[in-house]
Structures are given as structure tokens and as C-alpha cells.
Tab-separated table of C-alpha atoms in Angstrom:
chain	number	residue	atom	x	y	z
A	19	MET	CA	-16.469	7.071	4.239
A	20	SER	CA	-15.836	3.957	2.110
A	21	ILE	CA	-18.534	3.009	-0.450
A	22	PHE	CA	-17.608	-0.794	0.478
A	23	THR	CA	-14.935	-2.548	1.994
A	24	GLY	CA	-14.171	-6.063	0.798
A	25	ALA	CA	-14.511	-7.810	-2.439
A	26	GLY	CA	-16.448	-6.129	-5.190
A	27	VAL	CA	-17.370	-8.103	-8.423
A	28	ALA	CA	-16.792	-6.954	-11.617
A	29	ILE	CA	-19.847	-8.772	-13.074
A	30	VAL	CA	-19.931	-9.845	-16.429
A	31	THR	CA	-22.702	-9.295	-19.014
A	32	PRO	CA	-24.470	-12.353	-19.955
A	33	MET	CA	-25.515	-12.432	-23.286
A	34	ASN	CA	-28.357	-14.321	-25.264
A	35	GLN	CA	-27.864	-16.670	-28.215
A	36	ASP	CA	-28.517	-13.637	-30.859
A	37	GLY	CA	-26.081	-11.279	-28.742
A	38	SER	CA	-28.583	-9.264	-26.968
A	39	VAL	CA	-28.532	-8.636	-23.274
A	40	ASN	CA	-29.873	-11.236	-21.042
A	41	TYR	CA	-31.305	-9.392	-18.142
A	42	ASP	CA	-32.964	-12.711	-16.527
A	43	LYS	CA	-29.529	-14.141	-16.429
A	44	LEU	CA	-28.060	-11.120	-15.088
A	45	GLY	CA	-30.730	-11.221	-12.307
A	46	GLU	CA	-29.649	-14.684	-11.449
A	47	LEU	CA	-25.604	-13.824	-11.573
A	48	ILE	CA	-26.425	-10.730	-8.947
A	49	GLU	CA	-28.701	-13.198	-6.443
A	50	GLN	CA	-25.670	-15.689	-6.638
A	51	GLN	CA	-23.274	-12.718	-5.760
A	52	ILE	CA	-25.093	-11.555	-2.960
A	53	ALA	CA	-25.791	-14.913	-1.650
A	54	GLY	CA	-21.690	-15.752	-1.933
A	55	LYS	CA	-20.986	-12.559	0.386
A	56	THR	CA	-19.767	-10.114	-2.592
A	57	ASP	CA	-19.641	-6.776	-0.873
A	58	ALA	CA	-20.506	-4.793	-3.914
A	59	ILE	CA	-21.610	-4.963	-7.554
A	60	ILE	CA	-19.533	-3.155	-10.046
A	61	ILE	CA	-21.700	-3.023	-13.465
A	62	CYS	CA	-20.680	-2.174	-17.173
A	63	GLY	CA	-16.822	-2.374	-16.049
A	64	THR	CA	-14.404	-3.950	-18.237
A	65	THR	CA	-15.385	-7.241	-17.446
A	66	GLY	CA	-19.170	-6.389	-18.225
A	67	GLU	CA	-18.017	-5.136	-21.880
A	68	SER	CA	-19.136	-1.860	-21.317
A	69	SER	CA	-17.080	-0.758	-24.618
A	70	THR	CA	-19.158	-2.597	-26.735
A	71	LEU	CA	-22.709	-1.841	-25.219
A	72	SER	CA	-24.904	0.711	-26.768
A	73	HIS	CA	-25.638	3.576	-24.301
A	74	GLU	CA	-29.417	2.449	-24.194
A	75	GLU	CA	-27.817	-0.933	-23.071
A	76	HIS	CA	-25.381	0.347	-20.726
A	77	LEU	CA	-27.821	2.350	-18.919
A	78	GLU	CA	-30.419	-0.398	-18.834
A	79	CYS	CA	-28.169	-2.612	-17.435
A	80	ILE	CA	-27.070	-0.125	-14.891
A	81	LYS	CA	-31.006	0.505	-14.031
A	82	TYR	CA	-31.712	-2.964	-13.619
A	83	THR	CA	-28.947	-3.958	-11.465
A	84	VAL	CA	-29.695	-1.090	-9.058
A	85	GLU	CA	-33.169	-2.477	-8.895
A	86	LYS	CA	-32.679	-6.062	-8.715
A	87	THR	CA	-29.880	-5.277	-5.610
A	88	ALA	CA	-32.344	-3.119	-3.900
A	89	LYS	CA	-29.871	-1.585	-1.623
A	90	ARG	CA	-28.589	-4.771	-0.145
A	91	ILE	CA	-25.064	-4.241	-1.141
A	92	PRO	CA	-23.681	-1.146	-3.116
A	93	VAL	CA	-23.778	-0.711	-6.665
A	94	ILE	CA	-21.016	1.105	-8.698
A	95	ALA	CA	-21.641	1.743	-12.064
A	96	GLY	CA	-19.057	1.886	-14.810
A	97	THR	CA	-19.619	5.299	-16.147
A	98	GLY	CA	-16.000	6.238	-17.851
A	99	SER	CA	-15.435	7.188	-21.383
A	100	ASN	CA	-12.999	8.547	-23.525
A	101	CYS	CA	-15.135	11.518	-24.049
A	102	THR	CA	-15.876	13.635	-21.096
A	103	ASP	CA	-19.130	14.706	-22.119
A	104	THR	CA	-20.228	11.121	-22.753
A	105	ALA	CA	-18.877	10.263	-19.123
A	106	ILE	CA	-20.999	13.259	-17.668
A	107	TYR	CA	-23.803	11.854	-19.593
A	108	LEU	CA	-23.560	8.281	-18.601
A	109	SER	CA	-22.881	9.300	-14.883
A	110	THR	CA	-25.671	11.566	-14.312
A	111	GLU	CA	-28.144	9.054	-15.351
A	112	ALA	CA	-26.396	6.579	-13.151
A	113	GLU	CA	-27.102	8.730	-10.368
A	114	LYS	CA	-30.868	9.310	-11.159
A	115	TYR	CA	-31.057	5.525	-11.219
A	116	GLY	CA	-29.654	5.366	-7.705
A	117	ALA	CA	-26.260	4.024	-8.116
A	118	ASP	CA	-24.241	4.198	-4.860
A	119	GLY	CA	-21.074	5.564	-7.153
A	120	VAL	CA	-19.585	5.517	-10.273
A	121	LEU	CA	-16.341	3.847	-11.612
A	122	LEU	CA	-14.451	6.081	-13.850
A	123	VAL	CA	-11.889	4.828	-16.398
A	124	THR	CA	-8.860	7.070	-17.590
A	125	PRO	CA	-9.799	8.010	-21.243
A	126	TYR	CA	-8.469	5.546	-23.390
A	127	TYR	CA	-7.137	6.315	-26.803
A	128	ASN	CA	-6.897	10.148	-26.309
A	129	LYS	CA	-3.978	9.570	-24.175
A	130	ALA	CA	-4.596	12.540	-21.897
A	131	THR	CA	-1.755	14.654	-20.261
A	132	GLN	CA	-1.889	14.761	-16.516
A	133	ASN	CA	-3.548	18.176	-16.421
A	134	GLY	CA	-6.116	16.886	-18.961
A	135	LEU	CA	-6.818	13.866	-16.652
A	136	ALA	CA	-7.394	15.950	-13.901
A	137	GLU	CA	-9.946	18.395	-15.715
A	138	HIS	CA	-11.726	15.318	-17.112
A	139	PHE	CA	-12.283	13.733	-13.828
A	140	ILE	CA	-12.996	16.926	-12.110
A	141	ARG	CA	-15.516	17.874	-14.539
A	142	ILE	CA	-17.622	14.498	-14.315
A	143	ALA	CA	-17.111	14.552	-10.266
A	144	SER	CA	-18.448	18.165	-10.497
A	145	ALA	CA	-21.809	16.889	-12.590
A	146	ILE	CA	-22.879	14.465	-9.764
A	147	GLN	CA	-23.406	14.161	-6.064
A	148	ILE	CA	-22.507	10.325	-5.477
A	149	PRO	CA	-18.762	9.158	-4.948
A	150	ALA	CA	-16.891	8.430	-8.153
A	151	VAL	CA	-13.969	5.888	-8.286
A	152	LEU	CA	-11.177	6.287	-10.329
A	153	TYR	CA	-10.214	3.473	-12.407
A	154	ASN	CA	-6.384	3.200	-13.714
A	155	VAL	CA	-5.649	0.227	-15.938
A	156	PRO	CA	-2.610	1.776	-18.259
A	157	SER	CA	-2.222	-1.623	-20.155
A	158	ARG	CA	-5.724	-1.378	-21.741
A	159	THR	CA	-5.948	2.487	-21.839
A	160	GLY	CA	-2.482	3.686	-22.829
A	161	CYS	CA	-2.705	6.272	-20.173
A	162	ASN	CA	-1.407	6.226	-16.204
A	163	ILE	CA	-2.666	8.510	-13.662
A	164	LEU	CA	0.105	9.343	-11.439
A	165	PRO	CA	-0.235	9.371	-7.664
A	166	GLU	CA	0.357	13.326	-7.702
A	167	THR	CA	-2.740	13.913	-10.187
A	168	VAL	CA	-4.774	11.570	-8.026
A	169	ILE	CA	-4.112	13.676	-4.944
A	170	HIS	CA	-5.038	16.885	-7.137
A	171	ILE	CA	-8.200	15.387	-7.925
A	172	ALA	CA	-9.483	14.247	-4.515
A	173	LYS	CA	-8.668	17.614	-3.513
A	174	GLU	CA	-10.599	19.265	-5.974
A	175	ALA	CA	-13.518	17.159	-6.216
A	176	LYS	CA	-14.506	16.007	-2.891
A	177	ASN	CA	-16.654	13.043	-4.311
A	178	VAL	CA	-13.645	11.371	-5.760
A	179	VAL	CA	-13.295	9.378	-2.833
A	180	ALA	CA	-11.262	6.172	-4.326
A	181	ILE	CA	-9.000	4.662	-6.922
A	182	LYS	CA	-9.179	1.076	-8.467
A	183	GLU	CA	-5.532	0.661	-9.015
A	184	ALA	CA	-4.778	-1.950	-11.690
A	185	SER	CA	-1.610	-0.510	-12.719
A	186	SER	CA	0.225	-3.752	-11.495
A	187	ASN	CA	2.916	-1.186	-10.158
A	188	ILE	CA	3.010	-1.834	-6.344
A	189	SER	CA	5.455	0.737	-5.885
A	190	GLN	CA	3.158	3.266	-7.798
A	191	VAL	CA	0.533	2.190	-4.973
A	192	ALA	CA	2.682	2.619	-2.215
A	193	LYS	CA	3.690	6.183	-3.183
A	194	LEU	CA	-0.060	7.245	-3.574
A	195	ALA	CA	-0.738	5.591	-0.287
A	196	ALA	CA	2.333	7.506	1.282
A	197	LEU	CA	0.836	10.921	-0.515
A	198	ILE	CA	-2.854	10.068	0.885
A	199	ARG	CA	-1.371	9.735	4.530
A	200	GLU	CA	0.742	12.970	4.132
A	201	GLU	CA	-2.124	15.102	2.778
A	202	ASN	CA	-4.423	13.470	5.611
A	203	LEU	CA	-7.209	12.542	2.760
A	204	GLU	CA	-9.982	10.090	3.434
A	205	PHE	CA	-9.220	8.315	-0.020
A	206	ASP	CA	-9.559	4.524	-0.583
A	207	ILE	CA	-7.417	2.278	-2.742
A	208	TYR	CA	-9.022	-0.833	-4.558
A	209	SER	CA	-6.578	-3.690	-5.900
A	210	GLY	CA	-7.866	-4.150	-9.485
A	211	ASN	CA	-5.526	-6.837	-9.839
A	212	ASP	CA	-6.736	-10.306	-8.229
A	213	ASP	CA	-3.289	-11.595	-7.613
A	214	GLN	CA	-2.261	-8.371	-5.669
A	215	ILE	CA	-5.346	-8.266	-3.262
A	216	ILE	CA	-2.740	-8.606	-0.180
A	217	PRO	CA	-0.070	-6.381	-1.314
A	218	VAL	CA	-2.663	-3.726	-1.678
A	219	LEU	CA	-4.386	-4.114	1.487
A	220	ALA	CA	-0.647	-4.020	3.090
A	221	LEU	CA	-0.599	-0.780	1.876
A	222	GLY	CA	-3.763	0.528	3.408
A	223	GLY	CA	-6.304	-0.669	0.598
A	224	LYS	CA	-9.888	-1.214	1.446
A	225	GLY	CA	-10.278	-4.338	-0.747
A	226	VAL	CA	-10.556	-5.531	-4.611
A	227	ILE	CA	-12.687	-4.938	-7.536
A	228	SER	CA	-12.476	-8.365	-8.701
A	229	VAL	CA	-12.899	-11.019	-11.678
A	230	LEU	CA	-12.497	-13.841	-9.663
A	231	SER	CA	-15.306	-12.989	-7.488
A	232	ASN	CA	-17.555	-13.871	-10.503
A	233	ILE	CA	-16.680	-17.759	-9.949
A	234	ALA	CA	-15.560	-17.566	-6.236
A	235	PRO	CA	-17.271	-14.928	-4.601
A	236	GLU	CA	-16.929	-16.337	-1.046
A	237	ASN	CA	-13.392	-17.150	-1.268
A	238	THR	CA	-12.467	-13.540	-2.816
A	239	HIS	CA	-14.548	-11.993	-0.130
A	240	ASN	CA	-12.861	-14.135	2.765
A	241	ILE	CA	-9.216	-13.134	1.225
A	242	VAL	CA	-10.074	-9.603	2.359
A	243	GLN	CA	-11.924	-10.148	5.456
A	244	ALA	CA	-9.255	-12.625	7.002
A	245	TYR	CA	-6.748	-10.101	6.380
A	246	LEU	CA	-8.877	-7.378	8.042
A	247	ASP	CA	-9.773	-9.448	11.001
A	248	GLY	CA	-5.905	-9.885	11.327
A	249	ASP	CA	-6.007	-13.581	10.558
A	250	ILE	CA	-3.000	-12.689	7.979
A	251	LYS	CA	-2.379	-16.736	7.462
A	252	THR	CA	-5.726	-17.610	6.504
A	253	SER	CA	-5.764	-14.646	3.992
A	254	LEU	CA	-2.544	-15.330	2.395
A	255	ASP	CA	-3.109	-18.970	2.134
A	256	LEU	CA	-6.537	-18.212	0.400
A	257	GLN	CA	-4.452	-15.752	-1.896
A	258	LEU	CA	-2.024	-18.329	-3.059
A	259	GLN	CA	-4.237	-21.015	-3.448
A	260	ALA	CA	-6.250	-18.863	-6.098
A	261	ILE	CA	-3.062	-17.830	-8.113
A	262	SER	CA	-3.024	-20.657	-10.753
A	263	LEU	CA	-6.636	-19.895	-11.217
A	264	ILE	CA	-6.398	-16.025	-11.479
A	265	ASP	CA	-3.498	-16.998	-13.943
A	266	ALA	CA	-5.874	-18.879	-16.002
A	267	LEU	CA	-8.340	-16.116	-15.879
A	268	PHE	CA	-5.882	-13.703	-17.522
A	269	CYS	CA	-4.400	-16.126	-20.359
A	270	GLU	CA	-6.462	-14.263	-22.755
A	271	VAL	CA	-8.089	-10.876	-22.591
A	272	ASN	CA	-10.587	-10.408	-19.819
A	273	PRO	CA	-13.508	-11.222	-20.093
A	274	ILE	CA	-13.014	-14.120	-22.361
A	275	PRO	CA	-11.788	-16.590	-19.757
A	276	VAL	CA	-14.123	-15.635	-16.950
A	277	LYS	CA	-17.205	-16.104	-19.456
A	278	ALA	CA	-15.760	-19.400	-20.473
A	279	ALA	CA	-15.306	-20.363	-16.825
A	280	LEU	CA	-19.066	-19.422	-16.068
A	281	ASN	CA	-20.292	-21.446	-18.897
A	282	LEU	CA	-17.898	-24.440	-17.862
A	283	MET	CA	-19.887	-24.071	-14.427
A	284	GLY	CA	-23.488	-24.133	-16.286
A	285	MET	CA	-24.128	-20.709	-15.565
A	286	ASN	CA	-24.717	-20.273	-19.209
A	287	VAL	CA	-23.872	-16.441	-19.472
A	288	GLY	CA	-23.628	-16.698	-23.381
A	289	GLY	CA	-20.821	-15.544	-25.689
A	290	LEU	CA	-18.998	-12.322	-26.411
A	291	ARG	CA	-19.376	-9.078	-28.491
A	292	ARG	CA	-17.053	-8.878	-30.979
A	293	PRO	CA	-14.144	-8.059	-31.487
A	294	LEU	CA	-13.669	-10.508	-28.689
A	295	THR	CA	-13.735	-14.164	-29.619
A	296	THR	CA	-14.177	-17.504	-28.270
A	297	MET	CA	-11.105	-18.760	-25.961
A	298	GLU	CA	-8.552	-20.833	-27.953
A	299	ASP	CA	-8.762	-24.621	-27.102
A	300	VAL	CA	-5.224	-24.634	-25.566
A	301	ASN	CA	-6.228	-22.185	-22.845
A	302	GLN	CA	-9.721	-23.443	-22.298
A	303	ALA	CA	-8.048	-26.604	-21.065
A	304	LYS	CA	-5.588	-24.635	-19.031
A	305	LEU	CA	-8.640	-22.860	-17.366
A	306	LYS	CA	-10.770	-26.039	-16.973
A	307	LYS	CA	-7.536	-27.675	-15.213
A	308	ALA	CA	-7.099	-24.618	-13.150
A	309	MET	CA	-10.814	-24.649	-12.079
A	310	GLU	CA	-10.461	-28.568	-11.263
A	311	GLU	CA	-7.507	-27.931	-9.107
A	312	TYR	CA	-9.337	-24.891	-7.224
A	313	GLY	CA	-12.493	-27.274	-6.649
A	314	ILE	CA	-14.984	-24.956	-8.653
A	315	LEU	CA	-15.347	-27.778	-11.670
């Protein structure tokens, strides 16, 4: 059974002026997302600046989100690491807090072999009972999980139930979908790219783990829902209407633009942890123009 179907938000981590985590603002964002029909909250992922949170902050964000969401929609905790033992620790703690699942990024920098990737994910999954979602984003990690490796992991660790596919390689997603069908596995694919929601849905995907949802939750939900309801035209119209905005949201490394967008909308989510820096003026102007054309400014 899927952890969620639809659009899950890869939510930002709001910061106070002194750089500390702003939990009150995080609570506001969670409420706005639920009101906006978001189908799941993904906390402490890439967009949540997990790589610059301390372990204490990381776990407190997960705990806070689980408690604030109160089972109204699923909470998936980003607990991946390039250290297997650290990922196990974060994952077991997230399970104790009541997270509905964990999101496990490929080990960055180490660049493990396919055998190493399989062992890494199987060890983490074996330490918990809740579902795990693999996260494939080679552009950030330097490491790609091949479809055959995903299938091996899913067979060996039954609670590895899905993948967030952000490789941008639709041919690879198609091969994975074919192998899932061939092996008769219950295994879900989520788009990790907002500009590829419909292509992944067309290959049997269950939805998207989205950056766009931070600023347009209902529209992102509707892209998926319309497609699943069989209204392909509406889904396509919504996807294409968002392309310029999506492009602007990734004109600098995520989450620089989406935090800038939220601040432009008056959400006051604060700044970024270094080494991420304030958005360049020319790109901020591009983002603002795209938001105005999309109708959210």
C-alpha cells in the first residue's frame, strides 16, 4: 500500500534571524500545506537544508512535524546520510517519533558501488519497521541507483516500498517501471522533478515529491489528481502553466529560489544556512516575474 498518492511537499526549514530553526513558522507552513490539499509532508529533505542541520535540529524538526501534523496526512522524514550508521540512527529515531516513513538519499561523496548501495539501504531498512523511500538524485550526490539495484533492494527489504526519482532520466524511470511490472512488485515511483510529474505518472507513478508545492500546493496536488481522475487535459494544462515558474525555482540551487519565493509571498521563512547564499538579483527578478505571471504575486 502506498505511503501517499498525489503531491507531497518537500518542505523548507524556516530560520530565525539568528539562523536558528523557526519552529513556530514551520508550524504555520504545515497548516498552510494541509489547507492547500498537500498529500504528505516530507521534512528534512534537500529542500529542508538537512545537510546543514545538526543531528539535534534534524530530529527536533521531525518530531515537531509529526506532532503538528497529528496524522492528518503522512509525514516522511528525510533520514538519509552518506554514513550508513548515521542513517540508521536518524531512521530509528524518526520511527520512535511516529513518522509514517523515511526518505533515504543515496550516499553522497562516497560514491558507493551498486553492491554498496544495496547493502547500505538494506541495512537501514532492516533496522526499522516503517516504510522507506529511496531517493535518487545523481546531480547532487554523484551516485545513481540503477533500476536493477532498486529491484534487488525491494526484494531483500520488504519495507523499501518506493523511490523518489530525480535523475531526470525518463528512460531510466521507464526501465524501472518495466522491471517492477515484470517482477510483480508492489513498489511506487514518485517524480522528484516538478517538470516531469506527468511523464512519471504516465509510467505508473503515484505522484511527486515537490518543491513547487511550497508555493503552489493546491495546483501541484491538482496536476496529479486530475491525471489520476482521467482528466489528462486539465493535468497537462496545469503542468505546462507551471513550467516557467518551475524553471525559475531551479535557476539557482534548491532551496535558494523557493525560500526567496516564500519570502516574496510574505511568508517570512528567513535565510539560508551557509554555504547557500542569498539569490542573485538577476535571478530574483526572473523568479518574481514568473510568480507574477503564474498569479501567486
